[in-house]
Short mmCIF file of C-alpha atoms in Angstrom, two decimals:
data_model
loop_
_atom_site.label_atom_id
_atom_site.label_comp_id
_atom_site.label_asym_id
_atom_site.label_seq_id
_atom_site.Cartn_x
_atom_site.Cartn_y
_atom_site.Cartn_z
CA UNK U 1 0.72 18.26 19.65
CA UNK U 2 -1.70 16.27 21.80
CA UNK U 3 -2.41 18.42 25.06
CA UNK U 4 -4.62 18.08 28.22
CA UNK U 5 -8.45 19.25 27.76
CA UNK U 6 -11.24 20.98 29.84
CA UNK U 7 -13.89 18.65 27.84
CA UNK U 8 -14.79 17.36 31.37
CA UNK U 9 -13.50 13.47 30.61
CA UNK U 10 -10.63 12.11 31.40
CA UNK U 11 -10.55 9.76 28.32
CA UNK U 12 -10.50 12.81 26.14
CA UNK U 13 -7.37 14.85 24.98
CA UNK U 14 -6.74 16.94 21.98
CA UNK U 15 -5.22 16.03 18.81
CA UNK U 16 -5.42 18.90 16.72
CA UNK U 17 -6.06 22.43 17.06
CA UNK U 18 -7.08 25.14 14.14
CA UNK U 19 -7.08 28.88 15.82
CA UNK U 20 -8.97 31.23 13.86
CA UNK U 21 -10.27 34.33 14.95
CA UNK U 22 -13.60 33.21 13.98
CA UNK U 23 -13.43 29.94 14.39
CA UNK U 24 -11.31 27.79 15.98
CA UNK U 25 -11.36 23.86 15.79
CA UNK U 26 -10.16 20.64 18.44
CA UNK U 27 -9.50 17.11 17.03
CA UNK U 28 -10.33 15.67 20.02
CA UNK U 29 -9.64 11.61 20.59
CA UNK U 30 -10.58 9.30 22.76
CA UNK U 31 -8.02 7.40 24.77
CA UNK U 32 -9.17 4.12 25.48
CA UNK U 33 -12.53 2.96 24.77
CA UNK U 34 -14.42 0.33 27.72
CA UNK U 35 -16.35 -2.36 26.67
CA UNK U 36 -19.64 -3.42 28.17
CA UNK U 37 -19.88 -6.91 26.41
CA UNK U 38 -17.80 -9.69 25.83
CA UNK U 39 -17.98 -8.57 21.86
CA UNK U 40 -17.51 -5.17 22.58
CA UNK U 41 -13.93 -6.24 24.73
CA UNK U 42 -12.30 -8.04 21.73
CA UNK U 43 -12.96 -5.43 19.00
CA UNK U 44 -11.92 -2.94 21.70
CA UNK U 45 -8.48 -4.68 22.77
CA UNK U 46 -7.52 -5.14 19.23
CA UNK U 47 -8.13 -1.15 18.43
CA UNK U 48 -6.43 -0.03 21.74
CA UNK U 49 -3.54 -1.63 20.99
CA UNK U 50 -3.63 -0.61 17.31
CA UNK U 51 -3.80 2.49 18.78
CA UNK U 52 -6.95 2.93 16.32
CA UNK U 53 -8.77 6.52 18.32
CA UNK U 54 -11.81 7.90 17.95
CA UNK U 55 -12.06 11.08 17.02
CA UNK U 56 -14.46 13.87 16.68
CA UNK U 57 -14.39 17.24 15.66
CA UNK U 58 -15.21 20.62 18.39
CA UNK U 59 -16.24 23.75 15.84
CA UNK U 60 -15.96 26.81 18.33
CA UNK U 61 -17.91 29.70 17.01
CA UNK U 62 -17.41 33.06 18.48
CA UNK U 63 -20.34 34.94 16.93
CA UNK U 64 -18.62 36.16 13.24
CA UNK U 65 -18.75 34.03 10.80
CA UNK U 66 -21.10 30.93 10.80
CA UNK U 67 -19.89 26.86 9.67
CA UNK U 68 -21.16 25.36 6.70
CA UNK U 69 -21.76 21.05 7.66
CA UNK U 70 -22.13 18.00 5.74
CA UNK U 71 -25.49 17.04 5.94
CA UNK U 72 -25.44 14.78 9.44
CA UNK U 73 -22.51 15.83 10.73
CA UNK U 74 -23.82 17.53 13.82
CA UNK U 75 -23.99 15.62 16.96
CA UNK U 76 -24.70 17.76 19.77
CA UNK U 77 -24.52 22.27 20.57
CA UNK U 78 -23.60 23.90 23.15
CA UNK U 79 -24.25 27.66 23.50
CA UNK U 80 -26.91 30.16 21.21
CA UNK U 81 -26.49 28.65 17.97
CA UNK U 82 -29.26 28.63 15.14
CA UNK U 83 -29.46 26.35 12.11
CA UNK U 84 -30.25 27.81 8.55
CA UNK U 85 -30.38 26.08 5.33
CA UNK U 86 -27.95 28.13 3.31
CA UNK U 87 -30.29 28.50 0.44
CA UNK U 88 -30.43 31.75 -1.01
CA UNK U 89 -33.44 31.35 -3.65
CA UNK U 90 -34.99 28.99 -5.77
CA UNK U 91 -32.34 29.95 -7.99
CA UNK U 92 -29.75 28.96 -5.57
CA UNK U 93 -31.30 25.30 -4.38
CA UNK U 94 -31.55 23.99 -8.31
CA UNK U 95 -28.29 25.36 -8.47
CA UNK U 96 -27.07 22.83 -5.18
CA UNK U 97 -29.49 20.06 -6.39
CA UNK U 98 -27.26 20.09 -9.80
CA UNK U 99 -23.89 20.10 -7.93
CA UNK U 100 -24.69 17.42 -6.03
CA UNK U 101 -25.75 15.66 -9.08
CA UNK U 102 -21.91 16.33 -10.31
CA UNK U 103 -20.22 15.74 -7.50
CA UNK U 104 -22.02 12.95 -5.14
CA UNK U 105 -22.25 15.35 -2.47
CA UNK U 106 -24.70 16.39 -0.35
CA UNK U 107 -27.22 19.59 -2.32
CA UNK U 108 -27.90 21.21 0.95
CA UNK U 109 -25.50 21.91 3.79
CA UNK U 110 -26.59 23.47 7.07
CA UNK U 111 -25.20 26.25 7.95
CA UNK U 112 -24.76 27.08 12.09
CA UNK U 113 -24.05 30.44 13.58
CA UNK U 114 -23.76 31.62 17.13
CA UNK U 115 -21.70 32.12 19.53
CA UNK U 116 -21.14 28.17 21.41
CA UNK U 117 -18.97 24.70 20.65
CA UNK U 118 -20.76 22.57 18.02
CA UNK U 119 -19.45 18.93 18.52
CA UNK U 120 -19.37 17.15 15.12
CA UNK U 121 -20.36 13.07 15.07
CA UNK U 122 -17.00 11.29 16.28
CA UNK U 123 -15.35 9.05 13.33
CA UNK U 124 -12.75 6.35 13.35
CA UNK U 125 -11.45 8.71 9.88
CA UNK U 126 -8.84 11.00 10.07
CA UNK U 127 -9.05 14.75 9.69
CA UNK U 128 -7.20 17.36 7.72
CA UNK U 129 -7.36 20.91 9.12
CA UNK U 130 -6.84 23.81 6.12
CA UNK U 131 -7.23 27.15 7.24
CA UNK U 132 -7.40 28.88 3.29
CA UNK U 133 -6.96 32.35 3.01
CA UNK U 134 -7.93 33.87 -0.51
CA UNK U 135 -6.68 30.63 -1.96
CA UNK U 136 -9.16 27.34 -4.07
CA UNK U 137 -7.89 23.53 -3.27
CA UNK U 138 -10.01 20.86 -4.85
CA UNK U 139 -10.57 17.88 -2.80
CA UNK U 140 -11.08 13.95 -3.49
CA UNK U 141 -14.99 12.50 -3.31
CA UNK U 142 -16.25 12.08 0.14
CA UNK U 143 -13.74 14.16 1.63
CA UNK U 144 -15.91 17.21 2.63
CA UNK U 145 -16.92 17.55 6.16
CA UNK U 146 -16.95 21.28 6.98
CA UNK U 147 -15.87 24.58 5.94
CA UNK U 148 -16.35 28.30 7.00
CA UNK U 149 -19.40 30.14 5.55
CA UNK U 150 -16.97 31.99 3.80
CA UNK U 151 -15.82 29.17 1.80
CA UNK U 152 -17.59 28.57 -1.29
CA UNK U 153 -18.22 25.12 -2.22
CA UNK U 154 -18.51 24.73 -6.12
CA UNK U 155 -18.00 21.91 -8.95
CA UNK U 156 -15.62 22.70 -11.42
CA UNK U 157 -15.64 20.58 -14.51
CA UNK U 158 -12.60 18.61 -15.27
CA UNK U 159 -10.50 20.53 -18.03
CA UNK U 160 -10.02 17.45 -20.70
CA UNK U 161 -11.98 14.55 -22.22
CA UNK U 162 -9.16 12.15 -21.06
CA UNK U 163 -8.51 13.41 -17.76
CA UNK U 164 -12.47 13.16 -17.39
CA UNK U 165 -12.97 9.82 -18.56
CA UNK U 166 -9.67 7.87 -17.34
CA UNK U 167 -8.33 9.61 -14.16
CA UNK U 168 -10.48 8.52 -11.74
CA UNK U 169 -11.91 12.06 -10.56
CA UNK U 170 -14.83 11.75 -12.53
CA UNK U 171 -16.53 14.66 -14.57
CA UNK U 172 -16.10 17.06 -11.79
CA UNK U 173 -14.45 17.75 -8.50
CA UNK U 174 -15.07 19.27 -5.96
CA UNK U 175 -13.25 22.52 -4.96
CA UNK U 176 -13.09 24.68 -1.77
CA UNK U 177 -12.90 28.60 -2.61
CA UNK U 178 -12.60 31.48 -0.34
CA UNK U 179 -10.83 32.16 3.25
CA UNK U 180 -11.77 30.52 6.70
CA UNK U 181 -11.14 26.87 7.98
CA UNK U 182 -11.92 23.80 6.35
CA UNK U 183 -12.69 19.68 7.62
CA UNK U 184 -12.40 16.85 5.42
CA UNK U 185 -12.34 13.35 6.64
CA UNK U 186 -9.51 11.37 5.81
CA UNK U 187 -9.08 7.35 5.37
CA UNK U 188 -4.71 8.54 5.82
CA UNK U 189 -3.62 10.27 8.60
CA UNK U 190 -1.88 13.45 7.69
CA UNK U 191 1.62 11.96 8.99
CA UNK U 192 1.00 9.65 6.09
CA UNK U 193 0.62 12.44 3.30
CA UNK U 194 3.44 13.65 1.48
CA UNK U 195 3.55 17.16 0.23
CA UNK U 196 4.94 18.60 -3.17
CA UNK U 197 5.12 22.41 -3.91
CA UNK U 198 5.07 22.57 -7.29
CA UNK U 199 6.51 25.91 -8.97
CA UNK U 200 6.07 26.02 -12.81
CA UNK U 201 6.47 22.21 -12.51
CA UNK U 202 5.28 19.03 -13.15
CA UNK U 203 3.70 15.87 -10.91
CA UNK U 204 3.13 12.68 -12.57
CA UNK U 205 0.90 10.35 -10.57
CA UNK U 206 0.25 6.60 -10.74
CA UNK U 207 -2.76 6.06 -9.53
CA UNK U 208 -5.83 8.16 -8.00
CA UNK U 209 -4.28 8.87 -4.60
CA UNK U 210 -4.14 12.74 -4.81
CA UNK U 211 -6.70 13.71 -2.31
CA UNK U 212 -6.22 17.37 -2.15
CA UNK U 213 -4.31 19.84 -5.07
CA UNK U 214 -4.54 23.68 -5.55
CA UNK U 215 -7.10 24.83 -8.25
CA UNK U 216 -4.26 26.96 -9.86
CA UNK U 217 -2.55 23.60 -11.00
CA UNK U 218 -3.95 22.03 -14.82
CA UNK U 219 -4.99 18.21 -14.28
CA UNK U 220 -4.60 15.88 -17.32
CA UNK U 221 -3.91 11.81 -17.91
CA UNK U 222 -0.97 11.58 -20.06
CA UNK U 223 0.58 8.67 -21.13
CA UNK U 224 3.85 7.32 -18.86
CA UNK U 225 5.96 7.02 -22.20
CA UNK U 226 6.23 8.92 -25.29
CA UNK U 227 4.68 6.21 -27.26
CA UNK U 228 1.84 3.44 -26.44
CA UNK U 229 4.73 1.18 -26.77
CA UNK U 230 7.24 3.02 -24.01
CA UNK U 231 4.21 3.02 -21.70
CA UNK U 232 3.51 -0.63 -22.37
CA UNK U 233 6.89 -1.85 -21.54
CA UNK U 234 7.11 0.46 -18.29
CA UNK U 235 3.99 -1.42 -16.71
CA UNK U 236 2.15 2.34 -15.96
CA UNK U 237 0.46 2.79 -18.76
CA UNK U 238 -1.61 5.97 -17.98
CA UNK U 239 -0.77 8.38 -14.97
CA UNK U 240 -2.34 11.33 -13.46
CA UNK U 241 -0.33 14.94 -14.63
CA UNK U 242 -0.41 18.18 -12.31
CA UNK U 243 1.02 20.89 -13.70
CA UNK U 244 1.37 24.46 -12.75
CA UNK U 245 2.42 26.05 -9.65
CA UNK U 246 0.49 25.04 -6.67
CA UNK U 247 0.21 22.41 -4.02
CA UNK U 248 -0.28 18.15 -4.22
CA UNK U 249 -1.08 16.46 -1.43
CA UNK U 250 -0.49 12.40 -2.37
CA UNK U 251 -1.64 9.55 0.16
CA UNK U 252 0.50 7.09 -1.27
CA UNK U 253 -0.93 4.43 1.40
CA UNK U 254 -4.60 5.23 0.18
CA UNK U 255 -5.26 2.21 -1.48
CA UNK U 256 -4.28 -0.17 1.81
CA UNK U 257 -5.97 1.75 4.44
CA UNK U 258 -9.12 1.08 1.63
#
């Protein structure tokens, strides 16, 4: 629920709010945006009455446990915060260096701890807050933004050939393991994302608009029908399969907001 802020501008309110007891995390938009050109007025006009906000993201560290970035994420610190690579070893960096091979993310991801409000570059994207607690989601390409330095960031190989090869993930993805608070960016906002609990169950999926899906659940490509033929006349020929118990999260308006 959107709320008044002490961010010292009147333009600014928050969004979203993640309370942690080591972290805690604002969405924080900006109202209305003034233009200082004649360029600058149109494009702003258009988005104000879109209601199209700028947003950024306020990381609040308290002194416990330190935040884990994208690589130039950071905008601007406030307070006794230090930067550290997160590398443990040699050992450690080839290990990143192949991950991000895998996964077209970033090898090396600052890590920042302190006690002070790290303010995160503001983004036209939407954000998804997850505050995981002894619990692995994998998440969709691009999607990573930040996580606790609890939260280990690994690439776990897809678990078929076909699901590989024709579902649109890739060889990989990307999953989130651990317990602490998590960003990704978002081209949906999260009142566009519908929600499925799945309990010894199965999701079929037509199309590669999952963005985010508990580890716990098996991932396959299946064909819609029984046969090549059944498929053929239903006009889906191949769909996504989660199966398991865990949670989907589907942006069924992905592919417009692309």
């Amino acid at each position: 629920m959107s709320q008044d802020t002490p961010y010292n501008c009147s333009n600014i309110k928050v969004s979203q709010t993640l309370e942690g007891s080591d972290i805690s995390i604002d969405v924080i938009e900006y109202d209305n945006l003034t233009a200082s050109s004649p360029g600058e007025a149109m494009s702003f006009y258009y988005m104000n009455r879109a209601n199209i906000k700028l947003r950024q993201c306020v990381v609040k560290l308290k002194g416990k446990s330190g935040i884990q970035l994208s690589p130039g994420a950071m905008s601007f610190i406030h307070g006794r915060i230090d930067m550290t690579s997160n590398v443990k070893g040699v050992g450690d960096f080839f290990g990143k260096v192949m991950k991000a091979a895998v996964t077209k993310e970033q090898a090396i991801k600052p890590l920042y701890k302190g006690v002070g409000e790290i303010f995160l570059e503001p983004s036209y994207r939407h954000y998804i807050l997850l505050d995981l607690n002894n619990e692995s989601v994998c998440v969709d390409d691009g999607m990573f933004f930040a996580a606790s330095e609890n939260v280990k960031v690994t690439a776990r190989p897809i678990s078929s050939i076909s699901a590989a090869t024709l579902g649109g993930e890739g060889l990989f993805n990307l999953c989130l393991e651990g317990t602490g608070p998590v960003i990704l960016e978002c081209k949906v906002p999260e009142s566009e994302i519908v929600f499925y609990e799945l309990v010894n169950d199965i999701l079929r999926v037509d199309g590669n608009f999952a963005v985010l899906w508990s580890s716990s659940l098996k991932f396959t490509v299946q064909k819609s029908g029984k046969s090549l033929l059944g498929s053929a006349v239903s006009g889906e020929g191949l769909v996504n399969v989660y199966e398991g118990s865990g949670r989907v999260w589907l942006a069924p308006t992905l592919r417009f907001h692309s």
